[in-house]
Short mmCIF file of C-alpha atoms in Angstrom, two decimals:
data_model
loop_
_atom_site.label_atom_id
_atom_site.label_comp_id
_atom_site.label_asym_id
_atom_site.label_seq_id
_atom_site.Cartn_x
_atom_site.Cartn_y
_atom_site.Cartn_z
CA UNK W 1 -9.34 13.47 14.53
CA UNK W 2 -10.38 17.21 13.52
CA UNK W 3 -9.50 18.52 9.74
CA UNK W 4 -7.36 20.93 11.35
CA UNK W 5 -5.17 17.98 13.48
CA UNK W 6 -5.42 16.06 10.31
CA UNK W 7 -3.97 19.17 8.41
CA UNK W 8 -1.03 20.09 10.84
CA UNK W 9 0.08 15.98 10.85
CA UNK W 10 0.29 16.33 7.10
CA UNK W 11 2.18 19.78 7.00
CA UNK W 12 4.73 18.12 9.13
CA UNK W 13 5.22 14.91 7.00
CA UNK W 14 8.06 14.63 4.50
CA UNK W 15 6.34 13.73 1.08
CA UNK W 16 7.37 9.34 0.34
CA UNK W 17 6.54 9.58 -3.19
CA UNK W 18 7.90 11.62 -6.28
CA UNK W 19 5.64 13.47 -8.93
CA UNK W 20 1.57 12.69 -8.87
CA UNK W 21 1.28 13.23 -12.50
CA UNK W 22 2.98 11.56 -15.62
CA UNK W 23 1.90 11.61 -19.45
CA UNK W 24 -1.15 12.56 -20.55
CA UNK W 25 -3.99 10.34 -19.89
CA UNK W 26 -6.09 9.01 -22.47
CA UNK W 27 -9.25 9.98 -22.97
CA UNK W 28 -10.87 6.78 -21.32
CA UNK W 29 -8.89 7.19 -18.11
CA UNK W 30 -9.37 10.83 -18.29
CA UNK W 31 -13.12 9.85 -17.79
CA UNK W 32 -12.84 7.38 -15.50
CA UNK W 33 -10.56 9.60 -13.05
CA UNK W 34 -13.51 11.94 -13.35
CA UNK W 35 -16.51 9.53 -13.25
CA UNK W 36 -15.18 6.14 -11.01
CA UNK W 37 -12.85 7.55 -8.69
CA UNK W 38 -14.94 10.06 -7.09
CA UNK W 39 -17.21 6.96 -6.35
CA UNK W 40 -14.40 4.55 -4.75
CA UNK W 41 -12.66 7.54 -2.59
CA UNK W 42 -12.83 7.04 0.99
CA UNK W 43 -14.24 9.68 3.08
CA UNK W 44 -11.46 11.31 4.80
CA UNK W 45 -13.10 14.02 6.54
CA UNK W 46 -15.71 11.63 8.20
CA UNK W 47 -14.92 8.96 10.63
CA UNK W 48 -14.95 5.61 8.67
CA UNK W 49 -17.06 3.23 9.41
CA UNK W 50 -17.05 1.52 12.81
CA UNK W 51 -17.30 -1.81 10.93
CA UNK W 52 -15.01 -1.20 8.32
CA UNK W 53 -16.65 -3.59 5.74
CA UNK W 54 -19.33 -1.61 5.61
CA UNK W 55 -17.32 0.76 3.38
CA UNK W 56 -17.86 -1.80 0.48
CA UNK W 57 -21.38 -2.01 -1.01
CA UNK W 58 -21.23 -5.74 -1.60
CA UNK W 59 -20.39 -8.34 1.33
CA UNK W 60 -16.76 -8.49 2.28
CA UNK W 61 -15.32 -10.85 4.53
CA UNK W 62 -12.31 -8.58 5.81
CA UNK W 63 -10.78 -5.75 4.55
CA UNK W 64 -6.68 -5.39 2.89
CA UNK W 65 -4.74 -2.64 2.50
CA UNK W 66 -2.18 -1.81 0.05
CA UNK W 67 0.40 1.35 0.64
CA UNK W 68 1.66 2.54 -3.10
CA UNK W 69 -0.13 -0.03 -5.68
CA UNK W 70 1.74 1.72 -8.38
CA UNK W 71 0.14 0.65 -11.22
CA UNK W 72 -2.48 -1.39 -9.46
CA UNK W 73 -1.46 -4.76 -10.91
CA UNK W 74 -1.00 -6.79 -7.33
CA UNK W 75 -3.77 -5.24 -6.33
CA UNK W 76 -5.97 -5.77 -9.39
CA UNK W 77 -4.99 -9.45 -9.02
CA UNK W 78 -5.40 -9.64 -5.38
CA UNK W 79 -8.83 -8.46 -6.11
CA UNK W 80 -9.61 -11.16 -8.57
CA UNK W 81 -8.41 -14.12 -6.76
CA UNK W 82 -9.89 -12.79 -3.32
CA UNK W 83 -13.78 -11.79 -4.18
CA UNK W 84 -14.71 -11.77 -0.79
CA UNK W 85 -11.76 -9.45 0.60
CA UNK W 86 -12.44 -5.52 0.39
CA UNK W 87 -9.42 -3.74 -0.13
CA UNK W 88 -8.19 0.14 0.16
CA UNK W 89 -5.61 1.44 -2.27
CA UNK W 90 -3.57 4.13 -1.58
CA UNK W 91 -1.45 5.70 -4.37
CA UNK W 92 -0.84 9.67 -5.24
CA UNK W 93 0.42 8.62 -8.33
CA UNK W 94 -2.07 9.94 -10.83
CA UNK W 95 -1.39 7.67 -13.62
CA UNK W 96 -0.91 4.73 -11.48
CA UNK W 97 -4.34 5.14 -10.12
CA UNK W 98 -5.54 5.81 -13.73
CA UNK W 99 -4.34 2.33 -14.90
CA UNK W 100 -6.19 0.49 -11.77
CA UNK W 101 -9.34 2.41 -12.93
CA UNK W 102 -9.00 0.47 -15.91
CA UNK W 103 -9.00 -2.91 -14.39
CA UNK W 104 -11.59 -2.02 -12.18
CA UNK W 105 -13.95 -0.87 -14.99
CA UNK W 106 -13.12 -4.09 -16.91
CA UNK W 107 -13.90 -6.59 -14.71
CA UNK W 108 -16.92 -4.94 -12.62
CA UNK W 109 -15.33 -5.09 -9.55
CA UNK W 110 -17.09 -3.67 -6.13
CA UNK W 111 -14.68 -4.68 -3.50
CA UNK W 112 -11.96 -2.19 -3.93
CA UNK W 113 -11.89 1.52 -2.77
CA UNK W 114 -9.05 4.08 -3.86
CA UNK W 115 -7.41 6.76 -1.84
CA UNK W 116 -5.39 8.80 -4.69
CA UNK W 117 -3.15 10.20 -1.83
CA UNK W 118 -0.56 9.99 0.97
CA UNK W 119 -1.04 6.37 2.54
CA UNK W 120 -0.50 7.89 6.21
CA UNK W 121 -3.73 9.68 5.82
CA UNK W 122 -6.13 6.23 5.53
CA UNK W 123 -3.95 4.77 8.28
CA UNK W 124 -4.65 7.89 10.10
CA UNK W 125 -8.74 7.55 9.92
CA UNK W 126 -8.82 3.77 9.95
CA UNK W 127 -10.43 2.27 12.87
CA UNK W 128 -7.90 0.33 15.25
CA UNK W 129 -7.41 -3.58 14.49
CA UNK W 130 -9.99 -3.17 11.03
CA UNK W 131 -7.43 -4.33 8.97
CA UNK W 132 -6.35 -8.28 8.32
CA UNK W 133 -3.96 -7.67 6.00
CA UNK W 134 -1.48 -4.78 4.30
CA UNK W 135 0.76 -4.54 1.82
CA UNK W 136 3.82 -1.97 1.19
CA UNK W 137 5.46 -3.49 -2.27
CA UNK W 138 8.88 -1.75 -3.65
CA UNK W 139 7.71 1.57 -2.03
CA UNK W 140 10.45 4.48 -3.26
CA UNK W 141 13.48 3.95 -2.02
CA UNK W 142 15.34 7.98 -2.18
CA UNK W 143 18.37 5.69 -2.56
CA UNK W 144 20.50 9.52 -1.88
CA UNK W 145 21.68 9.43 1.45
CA UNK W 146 20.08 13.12 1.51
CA UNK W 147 16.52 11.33 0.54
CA UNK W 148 16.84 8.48 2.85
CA UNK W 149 14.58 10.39 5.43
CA UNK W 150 12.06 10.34 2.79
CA UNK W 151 10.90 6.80 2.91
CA UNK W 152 8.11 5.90 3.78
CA UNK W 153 8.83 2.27 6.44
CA UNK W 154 9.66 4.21 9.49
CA UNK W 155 9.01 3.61 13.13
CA UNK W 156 5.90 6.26 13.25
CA UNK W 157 4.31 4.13 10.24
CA UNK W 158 5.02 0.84 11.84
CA UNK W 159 3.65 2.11 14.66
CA UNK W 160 0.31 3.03 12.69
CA UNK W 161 0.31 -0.13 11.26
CA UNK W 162 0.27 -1.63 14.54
CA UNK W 163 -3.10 0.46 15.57
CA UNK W 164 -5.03 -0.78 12.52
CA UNK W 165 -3.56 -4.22 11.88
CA UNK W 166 -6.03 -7.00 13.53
CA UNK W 167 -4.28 -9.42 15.87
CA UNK W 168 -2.81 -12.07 13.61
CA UNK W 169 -3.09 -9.79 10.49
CA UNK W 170 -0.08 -10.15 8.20
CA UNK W 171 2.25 -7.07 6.80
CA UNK W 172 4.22 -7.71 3.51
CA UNK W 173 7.03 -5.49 2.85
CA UNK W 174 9.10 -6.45 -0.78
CA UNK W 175 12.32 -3.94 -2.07
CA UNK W 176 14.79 -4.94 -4.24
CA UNK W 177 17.58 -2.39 -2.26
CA UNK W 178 19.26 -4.12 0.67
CA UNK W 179 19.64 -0.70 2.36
CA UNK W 180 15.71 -0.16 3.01
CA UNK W 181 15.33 -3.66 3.64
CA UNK W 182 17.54 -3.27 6.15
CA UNK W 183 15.99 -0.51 7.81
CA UNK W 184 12.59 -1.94 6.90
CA UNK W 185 13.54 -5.12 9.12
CA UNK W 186 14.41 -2.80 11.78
CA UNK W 187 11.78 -1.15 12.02
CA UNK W 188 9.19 -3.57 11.92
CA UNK W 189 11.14 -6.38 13.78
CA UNK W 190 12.17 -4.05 16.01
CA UNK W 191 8.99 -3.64 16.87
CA UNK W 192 7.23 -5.62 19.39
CA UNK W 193 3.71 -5.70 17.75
CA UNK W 194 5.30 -8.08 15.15
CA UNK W 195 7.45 -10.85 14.68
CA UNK W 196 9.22 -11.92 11.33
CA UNK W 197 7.75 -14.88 9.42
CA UNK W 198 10.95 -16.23 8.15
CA UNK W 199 12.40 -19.41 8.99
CA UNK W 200 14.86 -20.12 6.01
CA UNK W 201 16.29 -18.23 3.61
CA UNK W 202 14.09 -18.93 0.74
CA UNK W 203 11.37 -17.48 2.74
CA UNK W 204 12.43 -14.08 1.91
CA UNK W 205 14.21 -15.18 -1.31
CA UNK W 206 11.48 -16.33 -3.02
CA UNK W 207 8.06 -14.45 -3.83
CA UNK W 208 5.13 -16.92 -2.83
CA UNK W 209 2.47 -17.97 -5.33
CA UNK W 210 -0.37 -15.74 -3.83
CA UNK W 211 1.96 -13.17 -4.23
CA UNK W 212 1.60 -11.82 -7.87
CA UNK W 213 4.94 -9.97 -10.04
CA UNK W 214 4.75 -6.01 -10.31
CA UNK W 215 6.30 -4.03 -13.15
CA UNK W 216 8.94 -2.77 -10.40
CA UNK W 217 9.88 -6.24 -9.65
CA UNK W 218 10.43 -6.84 -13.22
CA UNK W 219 12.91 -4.18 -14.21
CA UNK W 220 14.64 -4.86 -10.49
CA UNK W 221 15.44 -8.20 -12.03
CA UNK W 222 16.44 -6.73 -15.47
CA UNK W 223 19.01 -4.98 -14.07
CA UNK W 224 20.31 -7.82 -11.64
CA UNK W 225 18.60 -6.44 -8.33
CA UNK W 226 17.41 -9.40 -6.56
CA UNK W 227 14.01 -8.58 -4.39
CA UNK W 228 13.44 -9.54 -0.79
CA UNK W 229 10.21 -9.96 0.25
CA UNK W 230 9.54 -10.14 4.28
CA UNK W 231 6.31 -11.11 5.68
CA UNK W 232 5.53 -9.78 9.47
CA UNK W 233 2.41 -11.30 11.94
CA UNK W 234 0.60 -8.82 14.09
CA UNK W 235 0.61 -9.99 17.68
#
């Protein structure tokens, strides 16, 4: 896709995220956003790689991706317990991506690569079925009826999902507001590239053990919201 095609797509897009820029960073993560990031960022405006592992400059056996990692912490842990998985980040979220820096810089880790940035824009320059697995985790949900057209689970990113998403890949989608689940199931079941995982209720009730807590999950269930989390296979 040309810059320009690239540029018009984005013009038309409704921004699914809120402000890209929080407190003040401290000095360490000012440094890091200046010195690491540069290094992990993806390569928008050149085609990616037609094997997508070779993004990652140590052996990967298949590449994740993650849709707003927030503060990074499921993907920092994903990371850790899956050394052989490359994985892309994608978070505008300045502060957020400041935080992941951190963990990345801590524990020397060469398998992840960071998109600071709309998540539609990697799905737009990944190569079709180069993903095996991606994550969208308590994504915004403009709970306003006025916002609702904000969000980010639609039928056009389902659809992009679909291109990239490997044949038996998996899609995890967790909110803790029944409205966007709702929609969220419709979308994605509706679609015919997937098909819902769940057999019993506990299989969206409960968060599975490879599956690691968020800070959004936490205050969901401070203030009584109970979380579904729906898995989806790629046909």
């Amino acid at each position: 896709m040309t810059d320009d095609r690239q540029g018009d797509r984005n013009a038309r897009r409704l921004r699914s995220y809120g402000r890209r820029k929080g407190k003040r960073l401290t000095a360490r993560k000012e440094r890091l956003v200046a010195e690491l990031l540069p290094a992990l960022r993806p390569r928008l405006s050149e085609p990616a790689p037609a094997t997508l592992r070779d993004l990652f400059s140590v052996p990967v056996r298949e590449v994740w991706l993650e849709i707003g990692f927030g503060a990074g912490e499921h993907l920092l842990w994903q990371a850790l317990a899956n050394p052989d998985i490359g994985i892309v980040g994608c978070e505008p979220f300045l502060n957020g991506v400041s935080s992941l820096l951190g963990g990345i810089d801590d524990h020397g880790i060469e398998t992840v690569r960071i998109h600071d940035g709309d998540g539609r824009e990697v799905l737009d320059w990944l190569p079709e079925h180069s993903i095996s697995r991606a994550f969208i985790l308590f994504p915004d949900p403009w709970p306003k009826k006025r916002q609702a057209k904000r969000r980010l689970v639609t039928p056009q990113l389902v659809q992009a999902l679909a291109r990239v998403l490997r044949s038996g890949g998996e899609l995890r989608f967790a909110s803790d507001d029944l409205n966007y689940v709702r929609e969220a199931l419709l979308a994605i079941g509706g679609d015919r590239a997937f098909a819902w995982t769940a057999s019993r209720a506990s299989d969206w009730r409960a968060r599975p053990a490879d599956w690691p807590e968020t800070r959004y999950e936490r205050k969901a269930l401070s203030e009584s919201r109970k979380p579904v989390y729906l898995r989806f296979t790629r046909l």
